[in-house]
Structure formats: structure tokens, C-alpha cells
């Protein structure tokens, strides 16, 4: 069996927003005891959710499912204003783990709405971050577009316009969509700095560098994780012969290794590094590995948790 070259992409895995959200649930459990309720999966990763559940977190979709005497943590993806209002109306102890970079998009949308602009949001329908962002303004005030075809199909829009984007989109596709928006609506206002977050762009850049020449590219992450799914697409576009998402080494279809001499590996922003280590260990049990570290950026961003700030 020939040795296997592993092109290991860096940065990969946890971003500052995910680390903060997980620490927020851990600190809430330490401070308030179990159970602590969490609105939606705190981050989109099955392993993270299972570990926090075992510690006493209870994940619910609706505020009405939270008992009156227990705290509720809002997930990293952010929530519509109506969910915050529901929690406040019920006098629940609310702990907001929304990523600060998502909160930045929320305040941008609210500001545009206050100044009379219609907001066009580029994002994926039904993704919780998009639901939260659309819900920063009254119904109908934010128009969602997912594709270039959606932009072409927009009616003529009266009055001033602005655009925002989901934080975890494909950098390249979003660039094309923003260009199409500006072509249709030359006066449209946009963010001073793009809404796609540093972690999403850094992980996509690293995957692009690692994917070239890979026979197979494996992204560790959950199927619900938007940024992980984008990494698979990025690997394919950047030249990997094949690319796939796997939850962990246990789920991976090892028959895919047949004929592979170079494999690229990365992990989505919500996937713990231990899953990458376990995947590499499982690879090493089957083939002799040569690991090439493909590092395209260094990250040192840390966000304080809301509890730490309050303390
Ligand atoms: S992927 Fe980006 S926006 Fe989402 S939690 Fe991480 S840093 Fe925040």
C-alpha cells in the first residue's frame, strides 16, 4: 500500500464565536446548576450538543418550552427579536451566546431599517442565522436572496436599499452576488467590511490551498453546519477530485480511500479538534501517513462570554 499524503488545512475547526458559545453554556451550568435550557443547538455539531446534554443542557426550539424558573441560553446563530421578546415577556433569565459577529449584522440591519432602507439579505432560507437576521426588522422589511437567479427576479424596488449577508457563506459566490446586486441597484449601500466572518474566509482559504492536488478532501463537521458544507464545495471548486463531509471517523466510508494517494483534511467552525485527531489516528491505522501542514493564516481572536462580561 503506498503512503498517504495528508494535506492538513489550518486554520480549521472551532472559531472564536463557537468557543464563546460553548463556554457560555458551561459557565451557565456552573453558575445556575442543571438544567440550563438552550434555544436551538448551541452550535451545529452533534458531538458538542451531546457533550453539553450530558452535562445538563436541554436543547429546545421554542421559548415556550423553557420552564419559568430556568435560564435560557440563545445559540451562537442569533435569534429574531420576537424570540428575545418572548423570553422577556416570560421574565426568563436570558443569556445571549449569539456570536458578536452575527450581532454586528443584526445591528446593521436594524440601523438600515430605522433609516428607511429596504434590506436585501444574501443567505440560506431557514438557516437559523438567517431567520434571526430577517427577524431584526418587521415582517417584509428584509428581502432574502439565495441565488443570482433570485437577484435577477427581484422586482423594481422603490426607495433606498442596503444589503447584508449571512456570515458563513462562500466568499467567492457571495462576491458574485454582491456584484449582481450592485449592477441591478447601483445606489445600494453595503457594509464597510464584508459580513462573512474572518473564520469562514480563513477556513475557505486554507481549504483552497490544501485541496489542489488532493484525490479526496474530507471536511469533519455536521450536515447542519453551513460553513462546513461550504468547505466541501470550496474543496471541489479548488481542484479536489472528490470532497465529502463526515461527522467523525466512525461515520467515514473507508472504501473511499481506495486509490487515494493525497487526502485533504479540514474541519468546520463548530467541529472539535479531537474529531480531526481521531480521524488522523484512524487513517494512520490503515496507511503510512505523511502529513503536510498547509497553513494560510494565524488566528488569535477570543470573545469573552456574556457571563464573564457580566461578572
Ligand atoms: S463562524 Fe463566524 S459568525 Fe459564526 S460563530 Fe464562528 S466567528 Fe461567529
mmCIF file of C-alpha atoms and ligand atoms in Angstrom:
data_model
loop_
_atom_site.group_PDB
_atom_site.id
_atom_site.type_symbol
_atom_site.label_atom_id
_atom_site.label_comp_id
_atom_site.label_asym_id
_atom_site.label_seq_id
_atom_site.Cartn_x
_atom_site.Cartn_y
_atom_site.Cartn_z
ATOM 1 C CA UNK A 1 0.000 0.000 0.000
ATOM 2 C CA UNK A 2 1.559 3.377 -0.972
ATOM 3 C CA UNK A 3 1.957 6.008 1.791
ATOM 4 C CA UNK A 4 -0.852 8.538 2.111
ATOM 5 C CA UNK A 5 -0.066 12.252 1.956
ATOM 6 C CA UNK A 6 -2.379 14.236 4.236
ATOM 7 C CA UNK A 7 -2.762 17.923 3.396
ATOM 8 C CA UNK A 8 -3.995 19.262 6.727
ATOM 9 C CA UNK A 9 -5.621 22.686 6.398
ATOM 10 C CA UNK A 10 -5.014 25.373 9.042
ATOM 11 C CA UNK A 11 -6.991 27.271 10.309
ATOM 12 C CA UNK A 12 -9.729 24.684 10.813
ATOM 13 C CA UNK A 13 -12.250 23.786 13.487
ATOM 14 C CA UNK A 14 -13.530 25.957 16.323
ATOM 15 C CA UNK A 15 -13.826 29.697 15.728
ATOM 16 C CA UNK A 16 -13.993 32.337 18.451
ATOM 17 C CA UNK A 17 -17.803 32.546 18.267
ATOM 18 C CA UNK A 18 -18.256 28.797 18.724
ATOM 19 C CA UNK A 19 -15.764 28.639 21.607
ATOM 20 C CA UNK A 20 -17.568 31.517 23.291
ATOM 21 C CA UNK A 21 -20.986 29.889 22.839
ATOM 22 C CA UNK A 22 -19.833 26.559 24.282
ATOM 23 C CA UNK A 23 -18.118 28.278 27.230
ATOM 24 C CA UNK A 24 -21.319 30.264 27.811
ATOM 25 C CA UNK A 25 -23.332 27.059 28.287
ATOM 26 C CA UNK A 26 -20.609 25.529 30.500
ATOM 27 C CA UNK A 27 -20.416 28.667 32.654
ATOM 28 C CA UNK A 28 -24.226 28.877 32.848
ATOM 29 C CA UNK A 29 -24.340 25.285 34.115
ATOM 30 C CA UNK A 30 -21.611 26.028 36.662
ATOM 31 C CA UNK A 31 -23.384 29.186 37.844
ATOM 32 C CA UNK A 32 -27.032 28.106 37.798
ATOM 33 C CA UNK A 33 -26.798 24.309 38.021
ATOM 34 C CA UNK A 34 -28.562 21.884 35.690
ATOM 35 C CA UNK A 35 -30.685 22.005 33.753
ATOM 36 C CA UNK A 36 -29.893 25.031 31.644
ATOM 37 C CA UNK A 37 -32.103 25.410 28.578
ATOM 38 C CA UNK A 38 -30.601 26.310 25.211
ATOM 39 C CA UNK A 39 -32.696 27.727 22.394
ATOM 40 C CA UNK A 40 -31.660 25.741 19.303
ATOM 41 C CA UNK A 41 -28.427 23.691 19.048
ATOM 42 C CA UNK A 42 -25.819 25.960 20.642
ATOM 43 C CA UNK A 43 -23.607 25.323 17.594
ATOM 44 C CA UNK A 44 -24.291 22.949 14.717
ATOM 45 C CA UNK A 45 -22.293 19.941 15.857
ATOM 46 C CA UNK A 46 -23.723 16.656 17.071
ATOM 47 C CA UNK A 47 -20.755 15.882 19.369
ATOM 48 C CA UNK A 48 -20.816 19.296 21.048
ATOM 49 C CA UNK A 49 -24.565 19.068 21.625
ATOM 50 C CA UNK A 50 -24.275 15.518 23.033
ATOM 51 C CA UNK A 51 -21.485 16.530 25.452
ATOM 52 C CA UNK A 52 -23.403 19.565 26.746
ATOM 53 C CA UNK A 53 -26.609 17.500 27.022
ATOM 54 C CA UNK A 54 -24.726 15.021 29.207
ATOM 55 C CA UNK A 55 -23.649 17.966 31.407
ATOM 56 C CA UNK A 56 -27.271 19.071 31.883
ATOM 57 C CA UNK A 57 -28.129 21.333 28.948
ATOM 58 C CA UNK A 58 -31.585 20.850 27.434
ATOM 59 C CA UNK A 59 -31.981 21.955 23.828
ATOM 60 C CA UNK A 60 -35.368 23.325 22.745
ATOM 61 C CA UNK A 61 -36.601 25.143 19.657
ATOM 62 C CA UNK A 62 -39.240 27.370 21.258
ATOM 63 C CA UNK A 63 -39.070 29.728 24.227
ATOM 64 C CA UNK A 64 -42.430 28.336 25.433
ATOM 65 C CA UNK A 65 -40.627 25.026 26.113
ATOM 66 C CA UNK A 66 -38.418 26.668 28.767
ATOM 67 C CA UNK A 67 -39.760 26.365 32.342
ATOM 68 C CA UNK A 68 -40.227 29.707 34.139
ATOM 69 C CA UNK A 69 -37.529 29.089 36.740
ATOM 70 C CA UNK A 70 -34.649 28.055 34.469
ATOM 71 C CA UNK A 71 -32.183 30.163 32.460
ATOM 72 C CA UNK A 72 -32.213 30.061 28.669
ATOM 73 C CA UNK A 73 -29.111 30.471 26.510
ATOM 74 C CA UNK A 74 -29.583 31.811 22.981
ATOM 75 C CA UNK A 75 -27.431 29.946 20.443
ATOM 76 C CA UNK A 76 -24.419 31.324 18.528
ATOM 77 C CA UNK A 77 -26.548 31.769 15.388
ATOM 78 C CA UNK A 78 -28.634 34.557 16.888
ATOM 79 C CA UNK A 79 -32.393 34.839 17.189
ATOM 80 C CA UNK A 80 -35.151 37.089 15.873
ATOM 81 C CA UNK A 81 -36.236 39.953 18.094
ATOM 82 C CA UNK A 82 -39.539 38.130 18.651
ATOM 83 C CA UNK A 83 -37.710 35.290 20.468
ATOM 84 C CA UNK A 84 -35.963 37.790 22.764
ATOM 85 C CA UNK A 85 -39.325 39.490 23.366
ATOM 86 C CA UNK A 86 -40.942 36.114 24.208
ATOM 87 C CA UNK A 87 -38.226 35.381 26.784
ATOM 88 C CA UNK A 88 -38.539 38.864 28.279
ATOM 89 C CA UNK A 89 -42.350 38.641 28.407
ATOM 90 C CA UNK A 90 -41.948 35.445 30.435
ATOM 91 C CA UNK A 91 -39.300 37.052 32.684
ATOM 92 C CA UNK A 92 -36.842 34.280 31.857
ATOM 93 C CA UNK A 93 -33.192 34.671 32.745
ATOM 94 C CA UNK A 94 -31.799 35.146 29.236
ATOM 95 C CA UNK A 95 -28.124 34.551 28.417
ATOM 96 C CA UNK A 96 -27.200 35.544 24.890
ATOM 97 C CA UNK A 97 -24.467 33.435 23.233
ATOM 98 C CA UNK A 98 -25.060 34.987 19.798
ATOM 99 C CA UNK A 99 -21.678 35.424 18.120
ATOM 100 C CA UNK A 100 -20.606 39.094 18.273
ATOM 101 C CA UNK A 101 -20.040 38.970 14.500
ATOM 102 C CA UNK A 102 -23.677 37.957 13.973
ATOM 103 C CA UNK A 103 -24.768 40.703 16.387
ATOM 104 C CA UNK A 104 -22.873 43.162 14.185
ATOM 105 C CA UNK A 105 -25.041 42.101 11.220
ATOM 106 C CA UNK A 106 -28.177 42.396 13.387
ATOM 107 C CA UNK A 107 -27.389 45.961 14.408
ATOM 108 C CA UNK A 108 -26.566 46.842 10.800
ATOM 109 C CA UNK A 109 -29.979 45.552 9.633
ATOM 110 C CA UNK A 110 -31.790 47.433 12.415
ATOM 111 C CA UNK A 111 -29.881 50.626 11.562
ATOM 112 C CA UNK A 112 -30.737 50.347 7.854
ATOM 113 C CA UNK A 113 -34.379 49.725 8.694
ATOM 114 C CA UNK A 114 -34.507 52.745 11.035
ATOM 115 C CA UNK A 115 -33.043 54.929 8.301
ATOM 116 C CA UNK A 116 -35.771 53.830 5.883
ATOM 117 C CA UNK A 117 -33.744 51.426 3.746
ATOM 118 C CA UNK A 118 -35.101 48.122 2.481
ATOM 119 C CA UNK A 119 -32.528 45.449 3.313
ATOM 120 C CA UNK A 120 -31.636 42.654 0.891
ATOM 121 C CA UNK A 121 -30.087 39.774 2.816
ATOM 122 C CA UNK A 122 -27.925 37.221 0.996
ATOM 123 C CA UNK A 123 -28.265 33.905 2.809
ATOM 124 C CA UNK A 124 -29.797 30.454 3.028
ATOM 125 C CA UNK A 125 -33.521 30.314 3.721
ATOM 126 C CA UNK A 126 -34.441 28.609 7.014
ATOM 127 C CA UNK A 127 -30.875 28.648 8.375
ATOM 128 C CA UNK A 128 -31.272 29.849 11.984
ATOM 129 C CA UNK A 129 -28.801 32.704 11.493
ATOM 130 C CA UNK A 130 -30.866 33.969 8.557
ATOM 131 C CA UNK A 131 -34.119 33.571 10.494
ATOM 132 C CA UNK A 132 -32.539 35.652 13.280
ATOM 133 C CA UNK A 133 -31.242 38.322 10.912
ATOM 134 C CA UNK A 134 -34.519 38.633 8.978
ATOM 135 C CA UNK A 135 -36.246 38.928 12.358
ATOM 136 C CA UNK A 136 -34.349 42.116 13.264
ATOM 137 C CA UNK A 137 -36.885 44.185 11.335
ATOM 138 C CA UNK A 138 -40.664 43.915 10.892
ATOM 139 C CA UNK A 139 -42.030 41.315 8.503
ATOM 140 C CA UNK A 140 -41.413 42.239 4.869
ATOM 141 C CA UNK A 141 -38.653 44.769 5.656
ATOM 142 C CA UNK A 142 -35.853 42.321 4.796
ATOM 143 C CA UNK A 143 -35.831 40.562 1.416
ATOM 144 C CA UNK A 144 -33.918 37.276 1.300
ATOM 145 C CA UNK A 145 -31.994 36.240 -1.822
ATOM 146 C CA UNK A 146 -30.214 32.892 -2.106
ATOM 147 C CA UNK A 147 -29.042 32.821 -5.721
ATOM 148 C CA UNK A 148 -28.134 35.002 -8.686
ATOM 149 C CA UNK A 149 -31.498 33.975 -10.164
ATOM 150 C CA UNK A 150 -33.250 35.399 -7.079
ATOM 151 C CA UNK A 151 -31.494 38.726 -7.666
ATOM 152 C CA UNK A 152 -32.469 38.746 -11.335
ATOM 153 C CA UNK A 153 -36.086 38.020 -10.328
ATOM 154 C CA UNK A 154 -36.320 40.892 -7.818
ATOM 155 C CA UNK A 155 -38.955 43.456 -8.770
ATOM 156 C CA UNK A 156 -38.050 47.124 -9.207
ATOM 157 C CA UNK A 157 -37.615 48.382 -5.645
ATOM 158 C CA UNK A 158 -38.515 51.921 -4.647
ATOM 159 C CA UNK A 159 -36.582 53.877 -2.052
ATOM 160 C CA UNK A 160 -33.110 53.414 -0.599
ATOM 161 C CA UNK A 161 -31.638 49.914 -0.349
ATOM 162 C CA UNK A 162 -28.899 48.176 1.613
ATOM 163 C CA UNK A 163 -27.543 44.646 1.666
ATOM 164 C CA UNK A 164 -26.157 42.338 4.347
ATOM 165 C CA UNK A 165 -25.075 38.703 4.215
ATOM 166 C CA UNK A 166 -25.078 35.583 6.319
ATOM 167 C CA UNK A 167 -21.660 35.191 7.999
ATOM 168 C CA UNK A 168 -20.903 31.657 6.788
ATOM 169 C CA UNK A 169 -21.360 31.869 3.016
ATOM 170 C CA UNK A 170 -18.968 31.009 0.212
ATOM 171 C CA UNK A 171 -16.704 34.047 -0.183
ATOM 172 C CA UNK A 172 -16.495 33.625 -3.965
ATOM 173 C CA UNK A 173 -20.214 33.072 -4.592
ATOM 174 C CA UNK A 174 -21.116 35.985 -2.344
ATOM 175 C CA UNK A 175 -18.723 38.275 -4.217
ATOM 176 C CA UNK A 176 -20.614 37.433 -7.428
ATOM 177 C CA UNK A 177 -23.974 38.020 -5.774
ATOM 178 C CA UNK A 178 -22.914 41.400 -4.373
ATOM 179 C CA UNK A 179 -21.652 42.385 -7.838
ATOM 180 C CA UNK A 180 -25.033 41.381 -9.318
ATOM 181 C CA UNK A 181 -26.883 43.409 -6.672
ATOM 182 C CA UNK A 182 -24.733 46.474 -7.376
ATOM 183 C CA UNK A 183 -25.329 46.080 -11.088
ATOM 184 C CA UNK A 184 -29.108 45.986 -10.600
ATOM 185 C CA UNK A 185 -29.214 48.614 -7.864
ATOM 186 C CA UNK A 186 -26.153 50.879 -8.269
ATOM 187 C CA UNK A 187 -27.115 53.017 -5.251
ATOM 188 C CA UNK A 188 -27.385 50.068 -2.830
ATOM 189 C CA UNK A 189 -25.485 50.573 0.435
ATOM 190 C CA UNK A 190 -23.334 47.795 1.867
ATOM 191 C CA UNK A 191 -21.314 47.071 4.976
ATOM 192 C CA UNK A 192 -17.967 48.863 5.385
ATOM 193 C CA UNK A 193 -16.369 45.465 5.831
ATOM 194 C CA UNK A 194 -17.965 42.296 4.474
ATOM 195 C CA UNK A 195 -20.322 40.355 6.735
ATOM 196 C CA UNK A 196 -18.745 36.958 6.003
ATOM 197 C CA UNK A 197 -16.734 36.397 9.160
ATOM 198 C CA UNK A 198 -12.963 36.012 9.494
ATOM 199 C CA UNK A 199 -13.322 32.326 10.465
ATOM 200 C CA UNK A 200 -15.375 31.439 7.391
ATOM 201 C CA UNK A 201 -12.981 33.197 4.997
ATOM 202 C CA UNK A 202 -9.856 31.838 6.703
ATOM 203 C CA UNK A 203 -11.148 28.242 6.607
ATOM 204 C CA UNK A 204 -12.134 28.564 2.952
ATOM 205 C CA UNK A 205 -8.692 29.998 2.047
ATOM 206 C CA UNK A 206 -6.908 27.141 3.841
ATOM 207 C CA UNK A 207 -9.121 24.554 2.119
ATOM 208 C CA UNK A 208 -8.398 26.139 -1.280
ATOM 209 C CA UNK A 209 -4.658 25.835 -0.630
ATOM 210 C CA UNK A 210 -4.914 22.254 0.653
ATOM 211 C CA UNK A 211 -7.423 20.994 -1.921
ATOM 212 C CA UNK A 212 -5.291 21.465 -5.027
ATOM 213 C CA UNK A 213 -3.870 18.060 -5.942
ATOM 214 C CA UNK A 214 -5.998 16.133 -3.415
ATOM 215 C CA UNK A 215 -7.643 12.944 -4.659
ATOM 216 C CA UNK A 216 -10.126 13.260 -1.820
ATOM 217 C CA UNK A 217 -10.924 16.101 0.580
ATOM 218 C CA UNK A 218 -12.595 15.329 3.900
ATOM 219 C CA UNK A 219 -14.297 18.004 5.992
ATOM 220 C CA UNK A 220 -15.171 16.996 9.546
ATOM 221 C CA UNK A 221 -18.471 18.580 10.524
ATOM 222 C CA UNK A 222 -22.207 18.108 10.861
ATOM 223 C CA UNK A 223 -24.565 18.310 7.907
ATOM 224 C CA UNK A 224 -26.467 21.160 9.589
ATOM 225 C CA UNK A 225 -23.267 23.231 9.740
ATOM 226 C CA UNK A 226 -23.465 25.794 6.946
ATOM 227 C CA UNK A 227 -19.773 26.706 6.998
ATOM 228 C CA UNK A 228 -18.762 23.006 6.884
ATOM 229 C CA UNK A 229 -20.931 22.383 3.818
ATOM 230 C CA UNK A 230 -19.334 25.451 2.168
ATOM 231 C CA UNK A 231 -15.872 23.962 2.834
ATOM 232 C CA UNK A 232 -16.811 20.811 0.902
ATOM 233 C CA UNK A 233 -17.949 22.953 -2.048
ATOM 234 C CA UNK A 234 -14.785 25.063 -1.777
ATOM 235 C CA UNK A 235 -12.585 21.941 -1.897
ATOM 236 C CA UNK A 236 -14.322 20.716 -5.054
ATOM 237 C CA UNK A 237 -14.073 24.093 -6.766
ATOM 238 C CA UNK A 238 -10.410 24.418 -5.770
ATOM 239 C CA UNK A 239 -9.449 21.183 -7.504
ATOM 240 C CA UNK A 240 -10.003 18.232 -5.164
ATOM 241 C CA UNK A 241 -11.073 15.252 -7.290
ATOM 242 C CA UNK A 242 -13.738 14.424 -4.698
ATOM 243 C CA UNK A 243 -14.840 16.030 -1.427
ATOM 244 C CA UNK A 244 -17.191 14.979 1.321
ATOM 245 C CA UNK A 245 -18.430 15.852 4.774
ATOM 246 C CA UNK A 246 -18.190 13.378 7.622
ATOM 247 C CA UNK A 247 -19.432 13.704 11.181
ATOM 248 C CA UNK A 248 -16.441 11.758 12.524
ATOM 249 C CA UNK A 249 -14.093 8.837 11.813
ATOM 250 C CA UNK A 250 -16.832 6.387 12.799
ATOM 251 C CA UNK A 251 -19.156 7.626 10.068
ATOM 252 C CA UNK A 252 -16.491 7.780 7.341
ATOM 253 C CA UNK A 253 -16.838 5.305 4.482
ATOM 254 C CA UNK A 254 -13.318 3.823 4.422
ATOM 255 C CA UNK A 255 -13.831 2.295 0.973
ATOM 256 C CA UNK A 256 -13.384 5.902 -0.268
ATOM 257 C CA UNK A 257 -9.655 5.597 0.500
ATOM 258 C CA UNK A 258 -9.117 3.087 -2.310
ATOM 259 C CA UNK A 259 -6.728 4.580 -4.865
ATOM 260 C CA UNK A 260 -6.250 7.793 -2.844
ATOM 261 C CA UNK A 261 -2.642 8.987 -2.575
ATOM 262 C CA UNK A 262 -3.298 12.534 -1.336
ATOM 263 C CA UNK A 263 -6.105 13.436 1.043
ATOM 264 C CA UNK A 264 -7.004 16.937 2.209
ATOM 265 C CA UNK A 265 -8.446 17.349 5.708
ATOM 266 C CA UNK A 266 -10.209 20.256 7.393
ATOM 267 C CA UNK A 267 -12.986 20.802 9.938
ATOM 268 C CA UNK A 268 -15.903 23.216 10.103
ATOM 269 C CA UNK A 269 -16.002 26.032 12.649
ATOM 270 C CA UNK A 270 -18.220 24.018 15.008
ATOM 271 C CA UNK A 271 -16.229 20.738 14.898
ATOM 272 C CA UNK A 272 -13.968 19.913 17.884
ATOM 273 C CA UNK A 273 -10.285 19.260 17.076
ATOM 274 C CA UNK A 274 -10.462 15.872 18.835
ATOM 275 C CA UNK A 275 -12.555 14.634 15.884
ATOM 276 C CA UNK A 276 -9.749 15.594 13.474
ATOM 277 C CA UNK A 277 -7.207 13.828 15.708
ATOM 278 C CA UNK A 278 -9.379 10.701 15.817
ATOM 279 C CA UNK A 279 -9.760 10.791 12.038
ATOM 280 C CA UNK A 280 -5.972 11.054 11.561
ATOM 281 C CA UNK A 281 -5.442 8.187 14.023
ATOM 282 C CA UNK A 282 -7.933 6.062 12.081
ATOM 283 C CA UNK A 283 -6.126 6.955 8.831
ATOM 284 C CA UNK A 284 -2.770 6.027 10.399
ATOM 285 C CA UNK A 285 -4.182 2.630 11.383
ATOM 286 C CA UNK A 286 -4.778 1.926 7.690
ATOM 287 C CA UNK A 287 -1.946 3.664 5.850
ATOM 288 C CA UNK A 288 1.504 5.116 6.477
ATOM 289 C CA UNK A 289 0.942 8.876 6.686
ATOM 290 C CA UNK A 290 2.987 11.830 5.525
ATOM 291 C CA UNK A 291 1.387 14.961 6.954
ATOM 292 C CA UNK A 292 1.821 18.316 5.177
ATOM 293 C CA UNK A 293 0.584 21.261 7.229
ATOM 294 C CA UNK A 294 -0.996 23.829 4.916
ATOM 295 C CA UNK A 295 -1.309 26.986 6.994
ATOM 296 C CA UNK A 296 -2.706 30.119 5.376
ATOM 297 C CA UNK A 297 -3.471 32.280 8.436
ATOM 298 C CA UNK A 298 -2.942 32.520 12.190
ATOM 299 C CA UNK A 299 -5.930 33.245 14.417
ATOM 300 C CA UNK A 300 -5.812 34.714 17.900
ATOM 301 C CA UNK A 301 -9.330 36.119 18.276
ATOM 302 C CA UNK A 302 -11.054 35.378 21.596
ATOM 303 C CA UNK A 303 -14.508 36.625 22.610
ATOM 304 C CA UNK A 304 -15.442 36.964 26.283
ATOM 305 C CA UNK A 305 -18.614 35.189 27.335
ATOM 306 C CA UNK A 306 -21.632 37.278 28.386
ATOM 307 C CA UNK A 307 -21.364 35.800 31.895
ATOM 308 C CA UNK A 308 -17.723 36.776 32.188
ATOM 309 C CA UNK A 309 -18.573 40.282 30.985
ATOM 310 C CA UNK A 310 -21.414 40.497 33.497
ATOM 311 C CA UNK A 311 -19.126 39.244 36.264
HETATM 312 S S1 LIG B 1 -18.471 31.065 12.077
HETATM 313 FE FE1 LIG B 1 -18.038 33.259 12.271
HETATM 314 S S2 LIG B 1 -20.018 34.223 12.712
HETATM 315 FE FE2 LIG B 1 -20.250 32.002 13.081
HETATM 316 S S3 LIG B 1 -19.810 31.765 15.261
HETATM 317 FE FE3 LIG B 1 -17.865 31.479 14.181
HETATM 318 S S4 LIG B 1 -16.893 33.534 14.189
HETATM 319 FE FE4 LIG B 1 -19.063 33.801 14.675
#
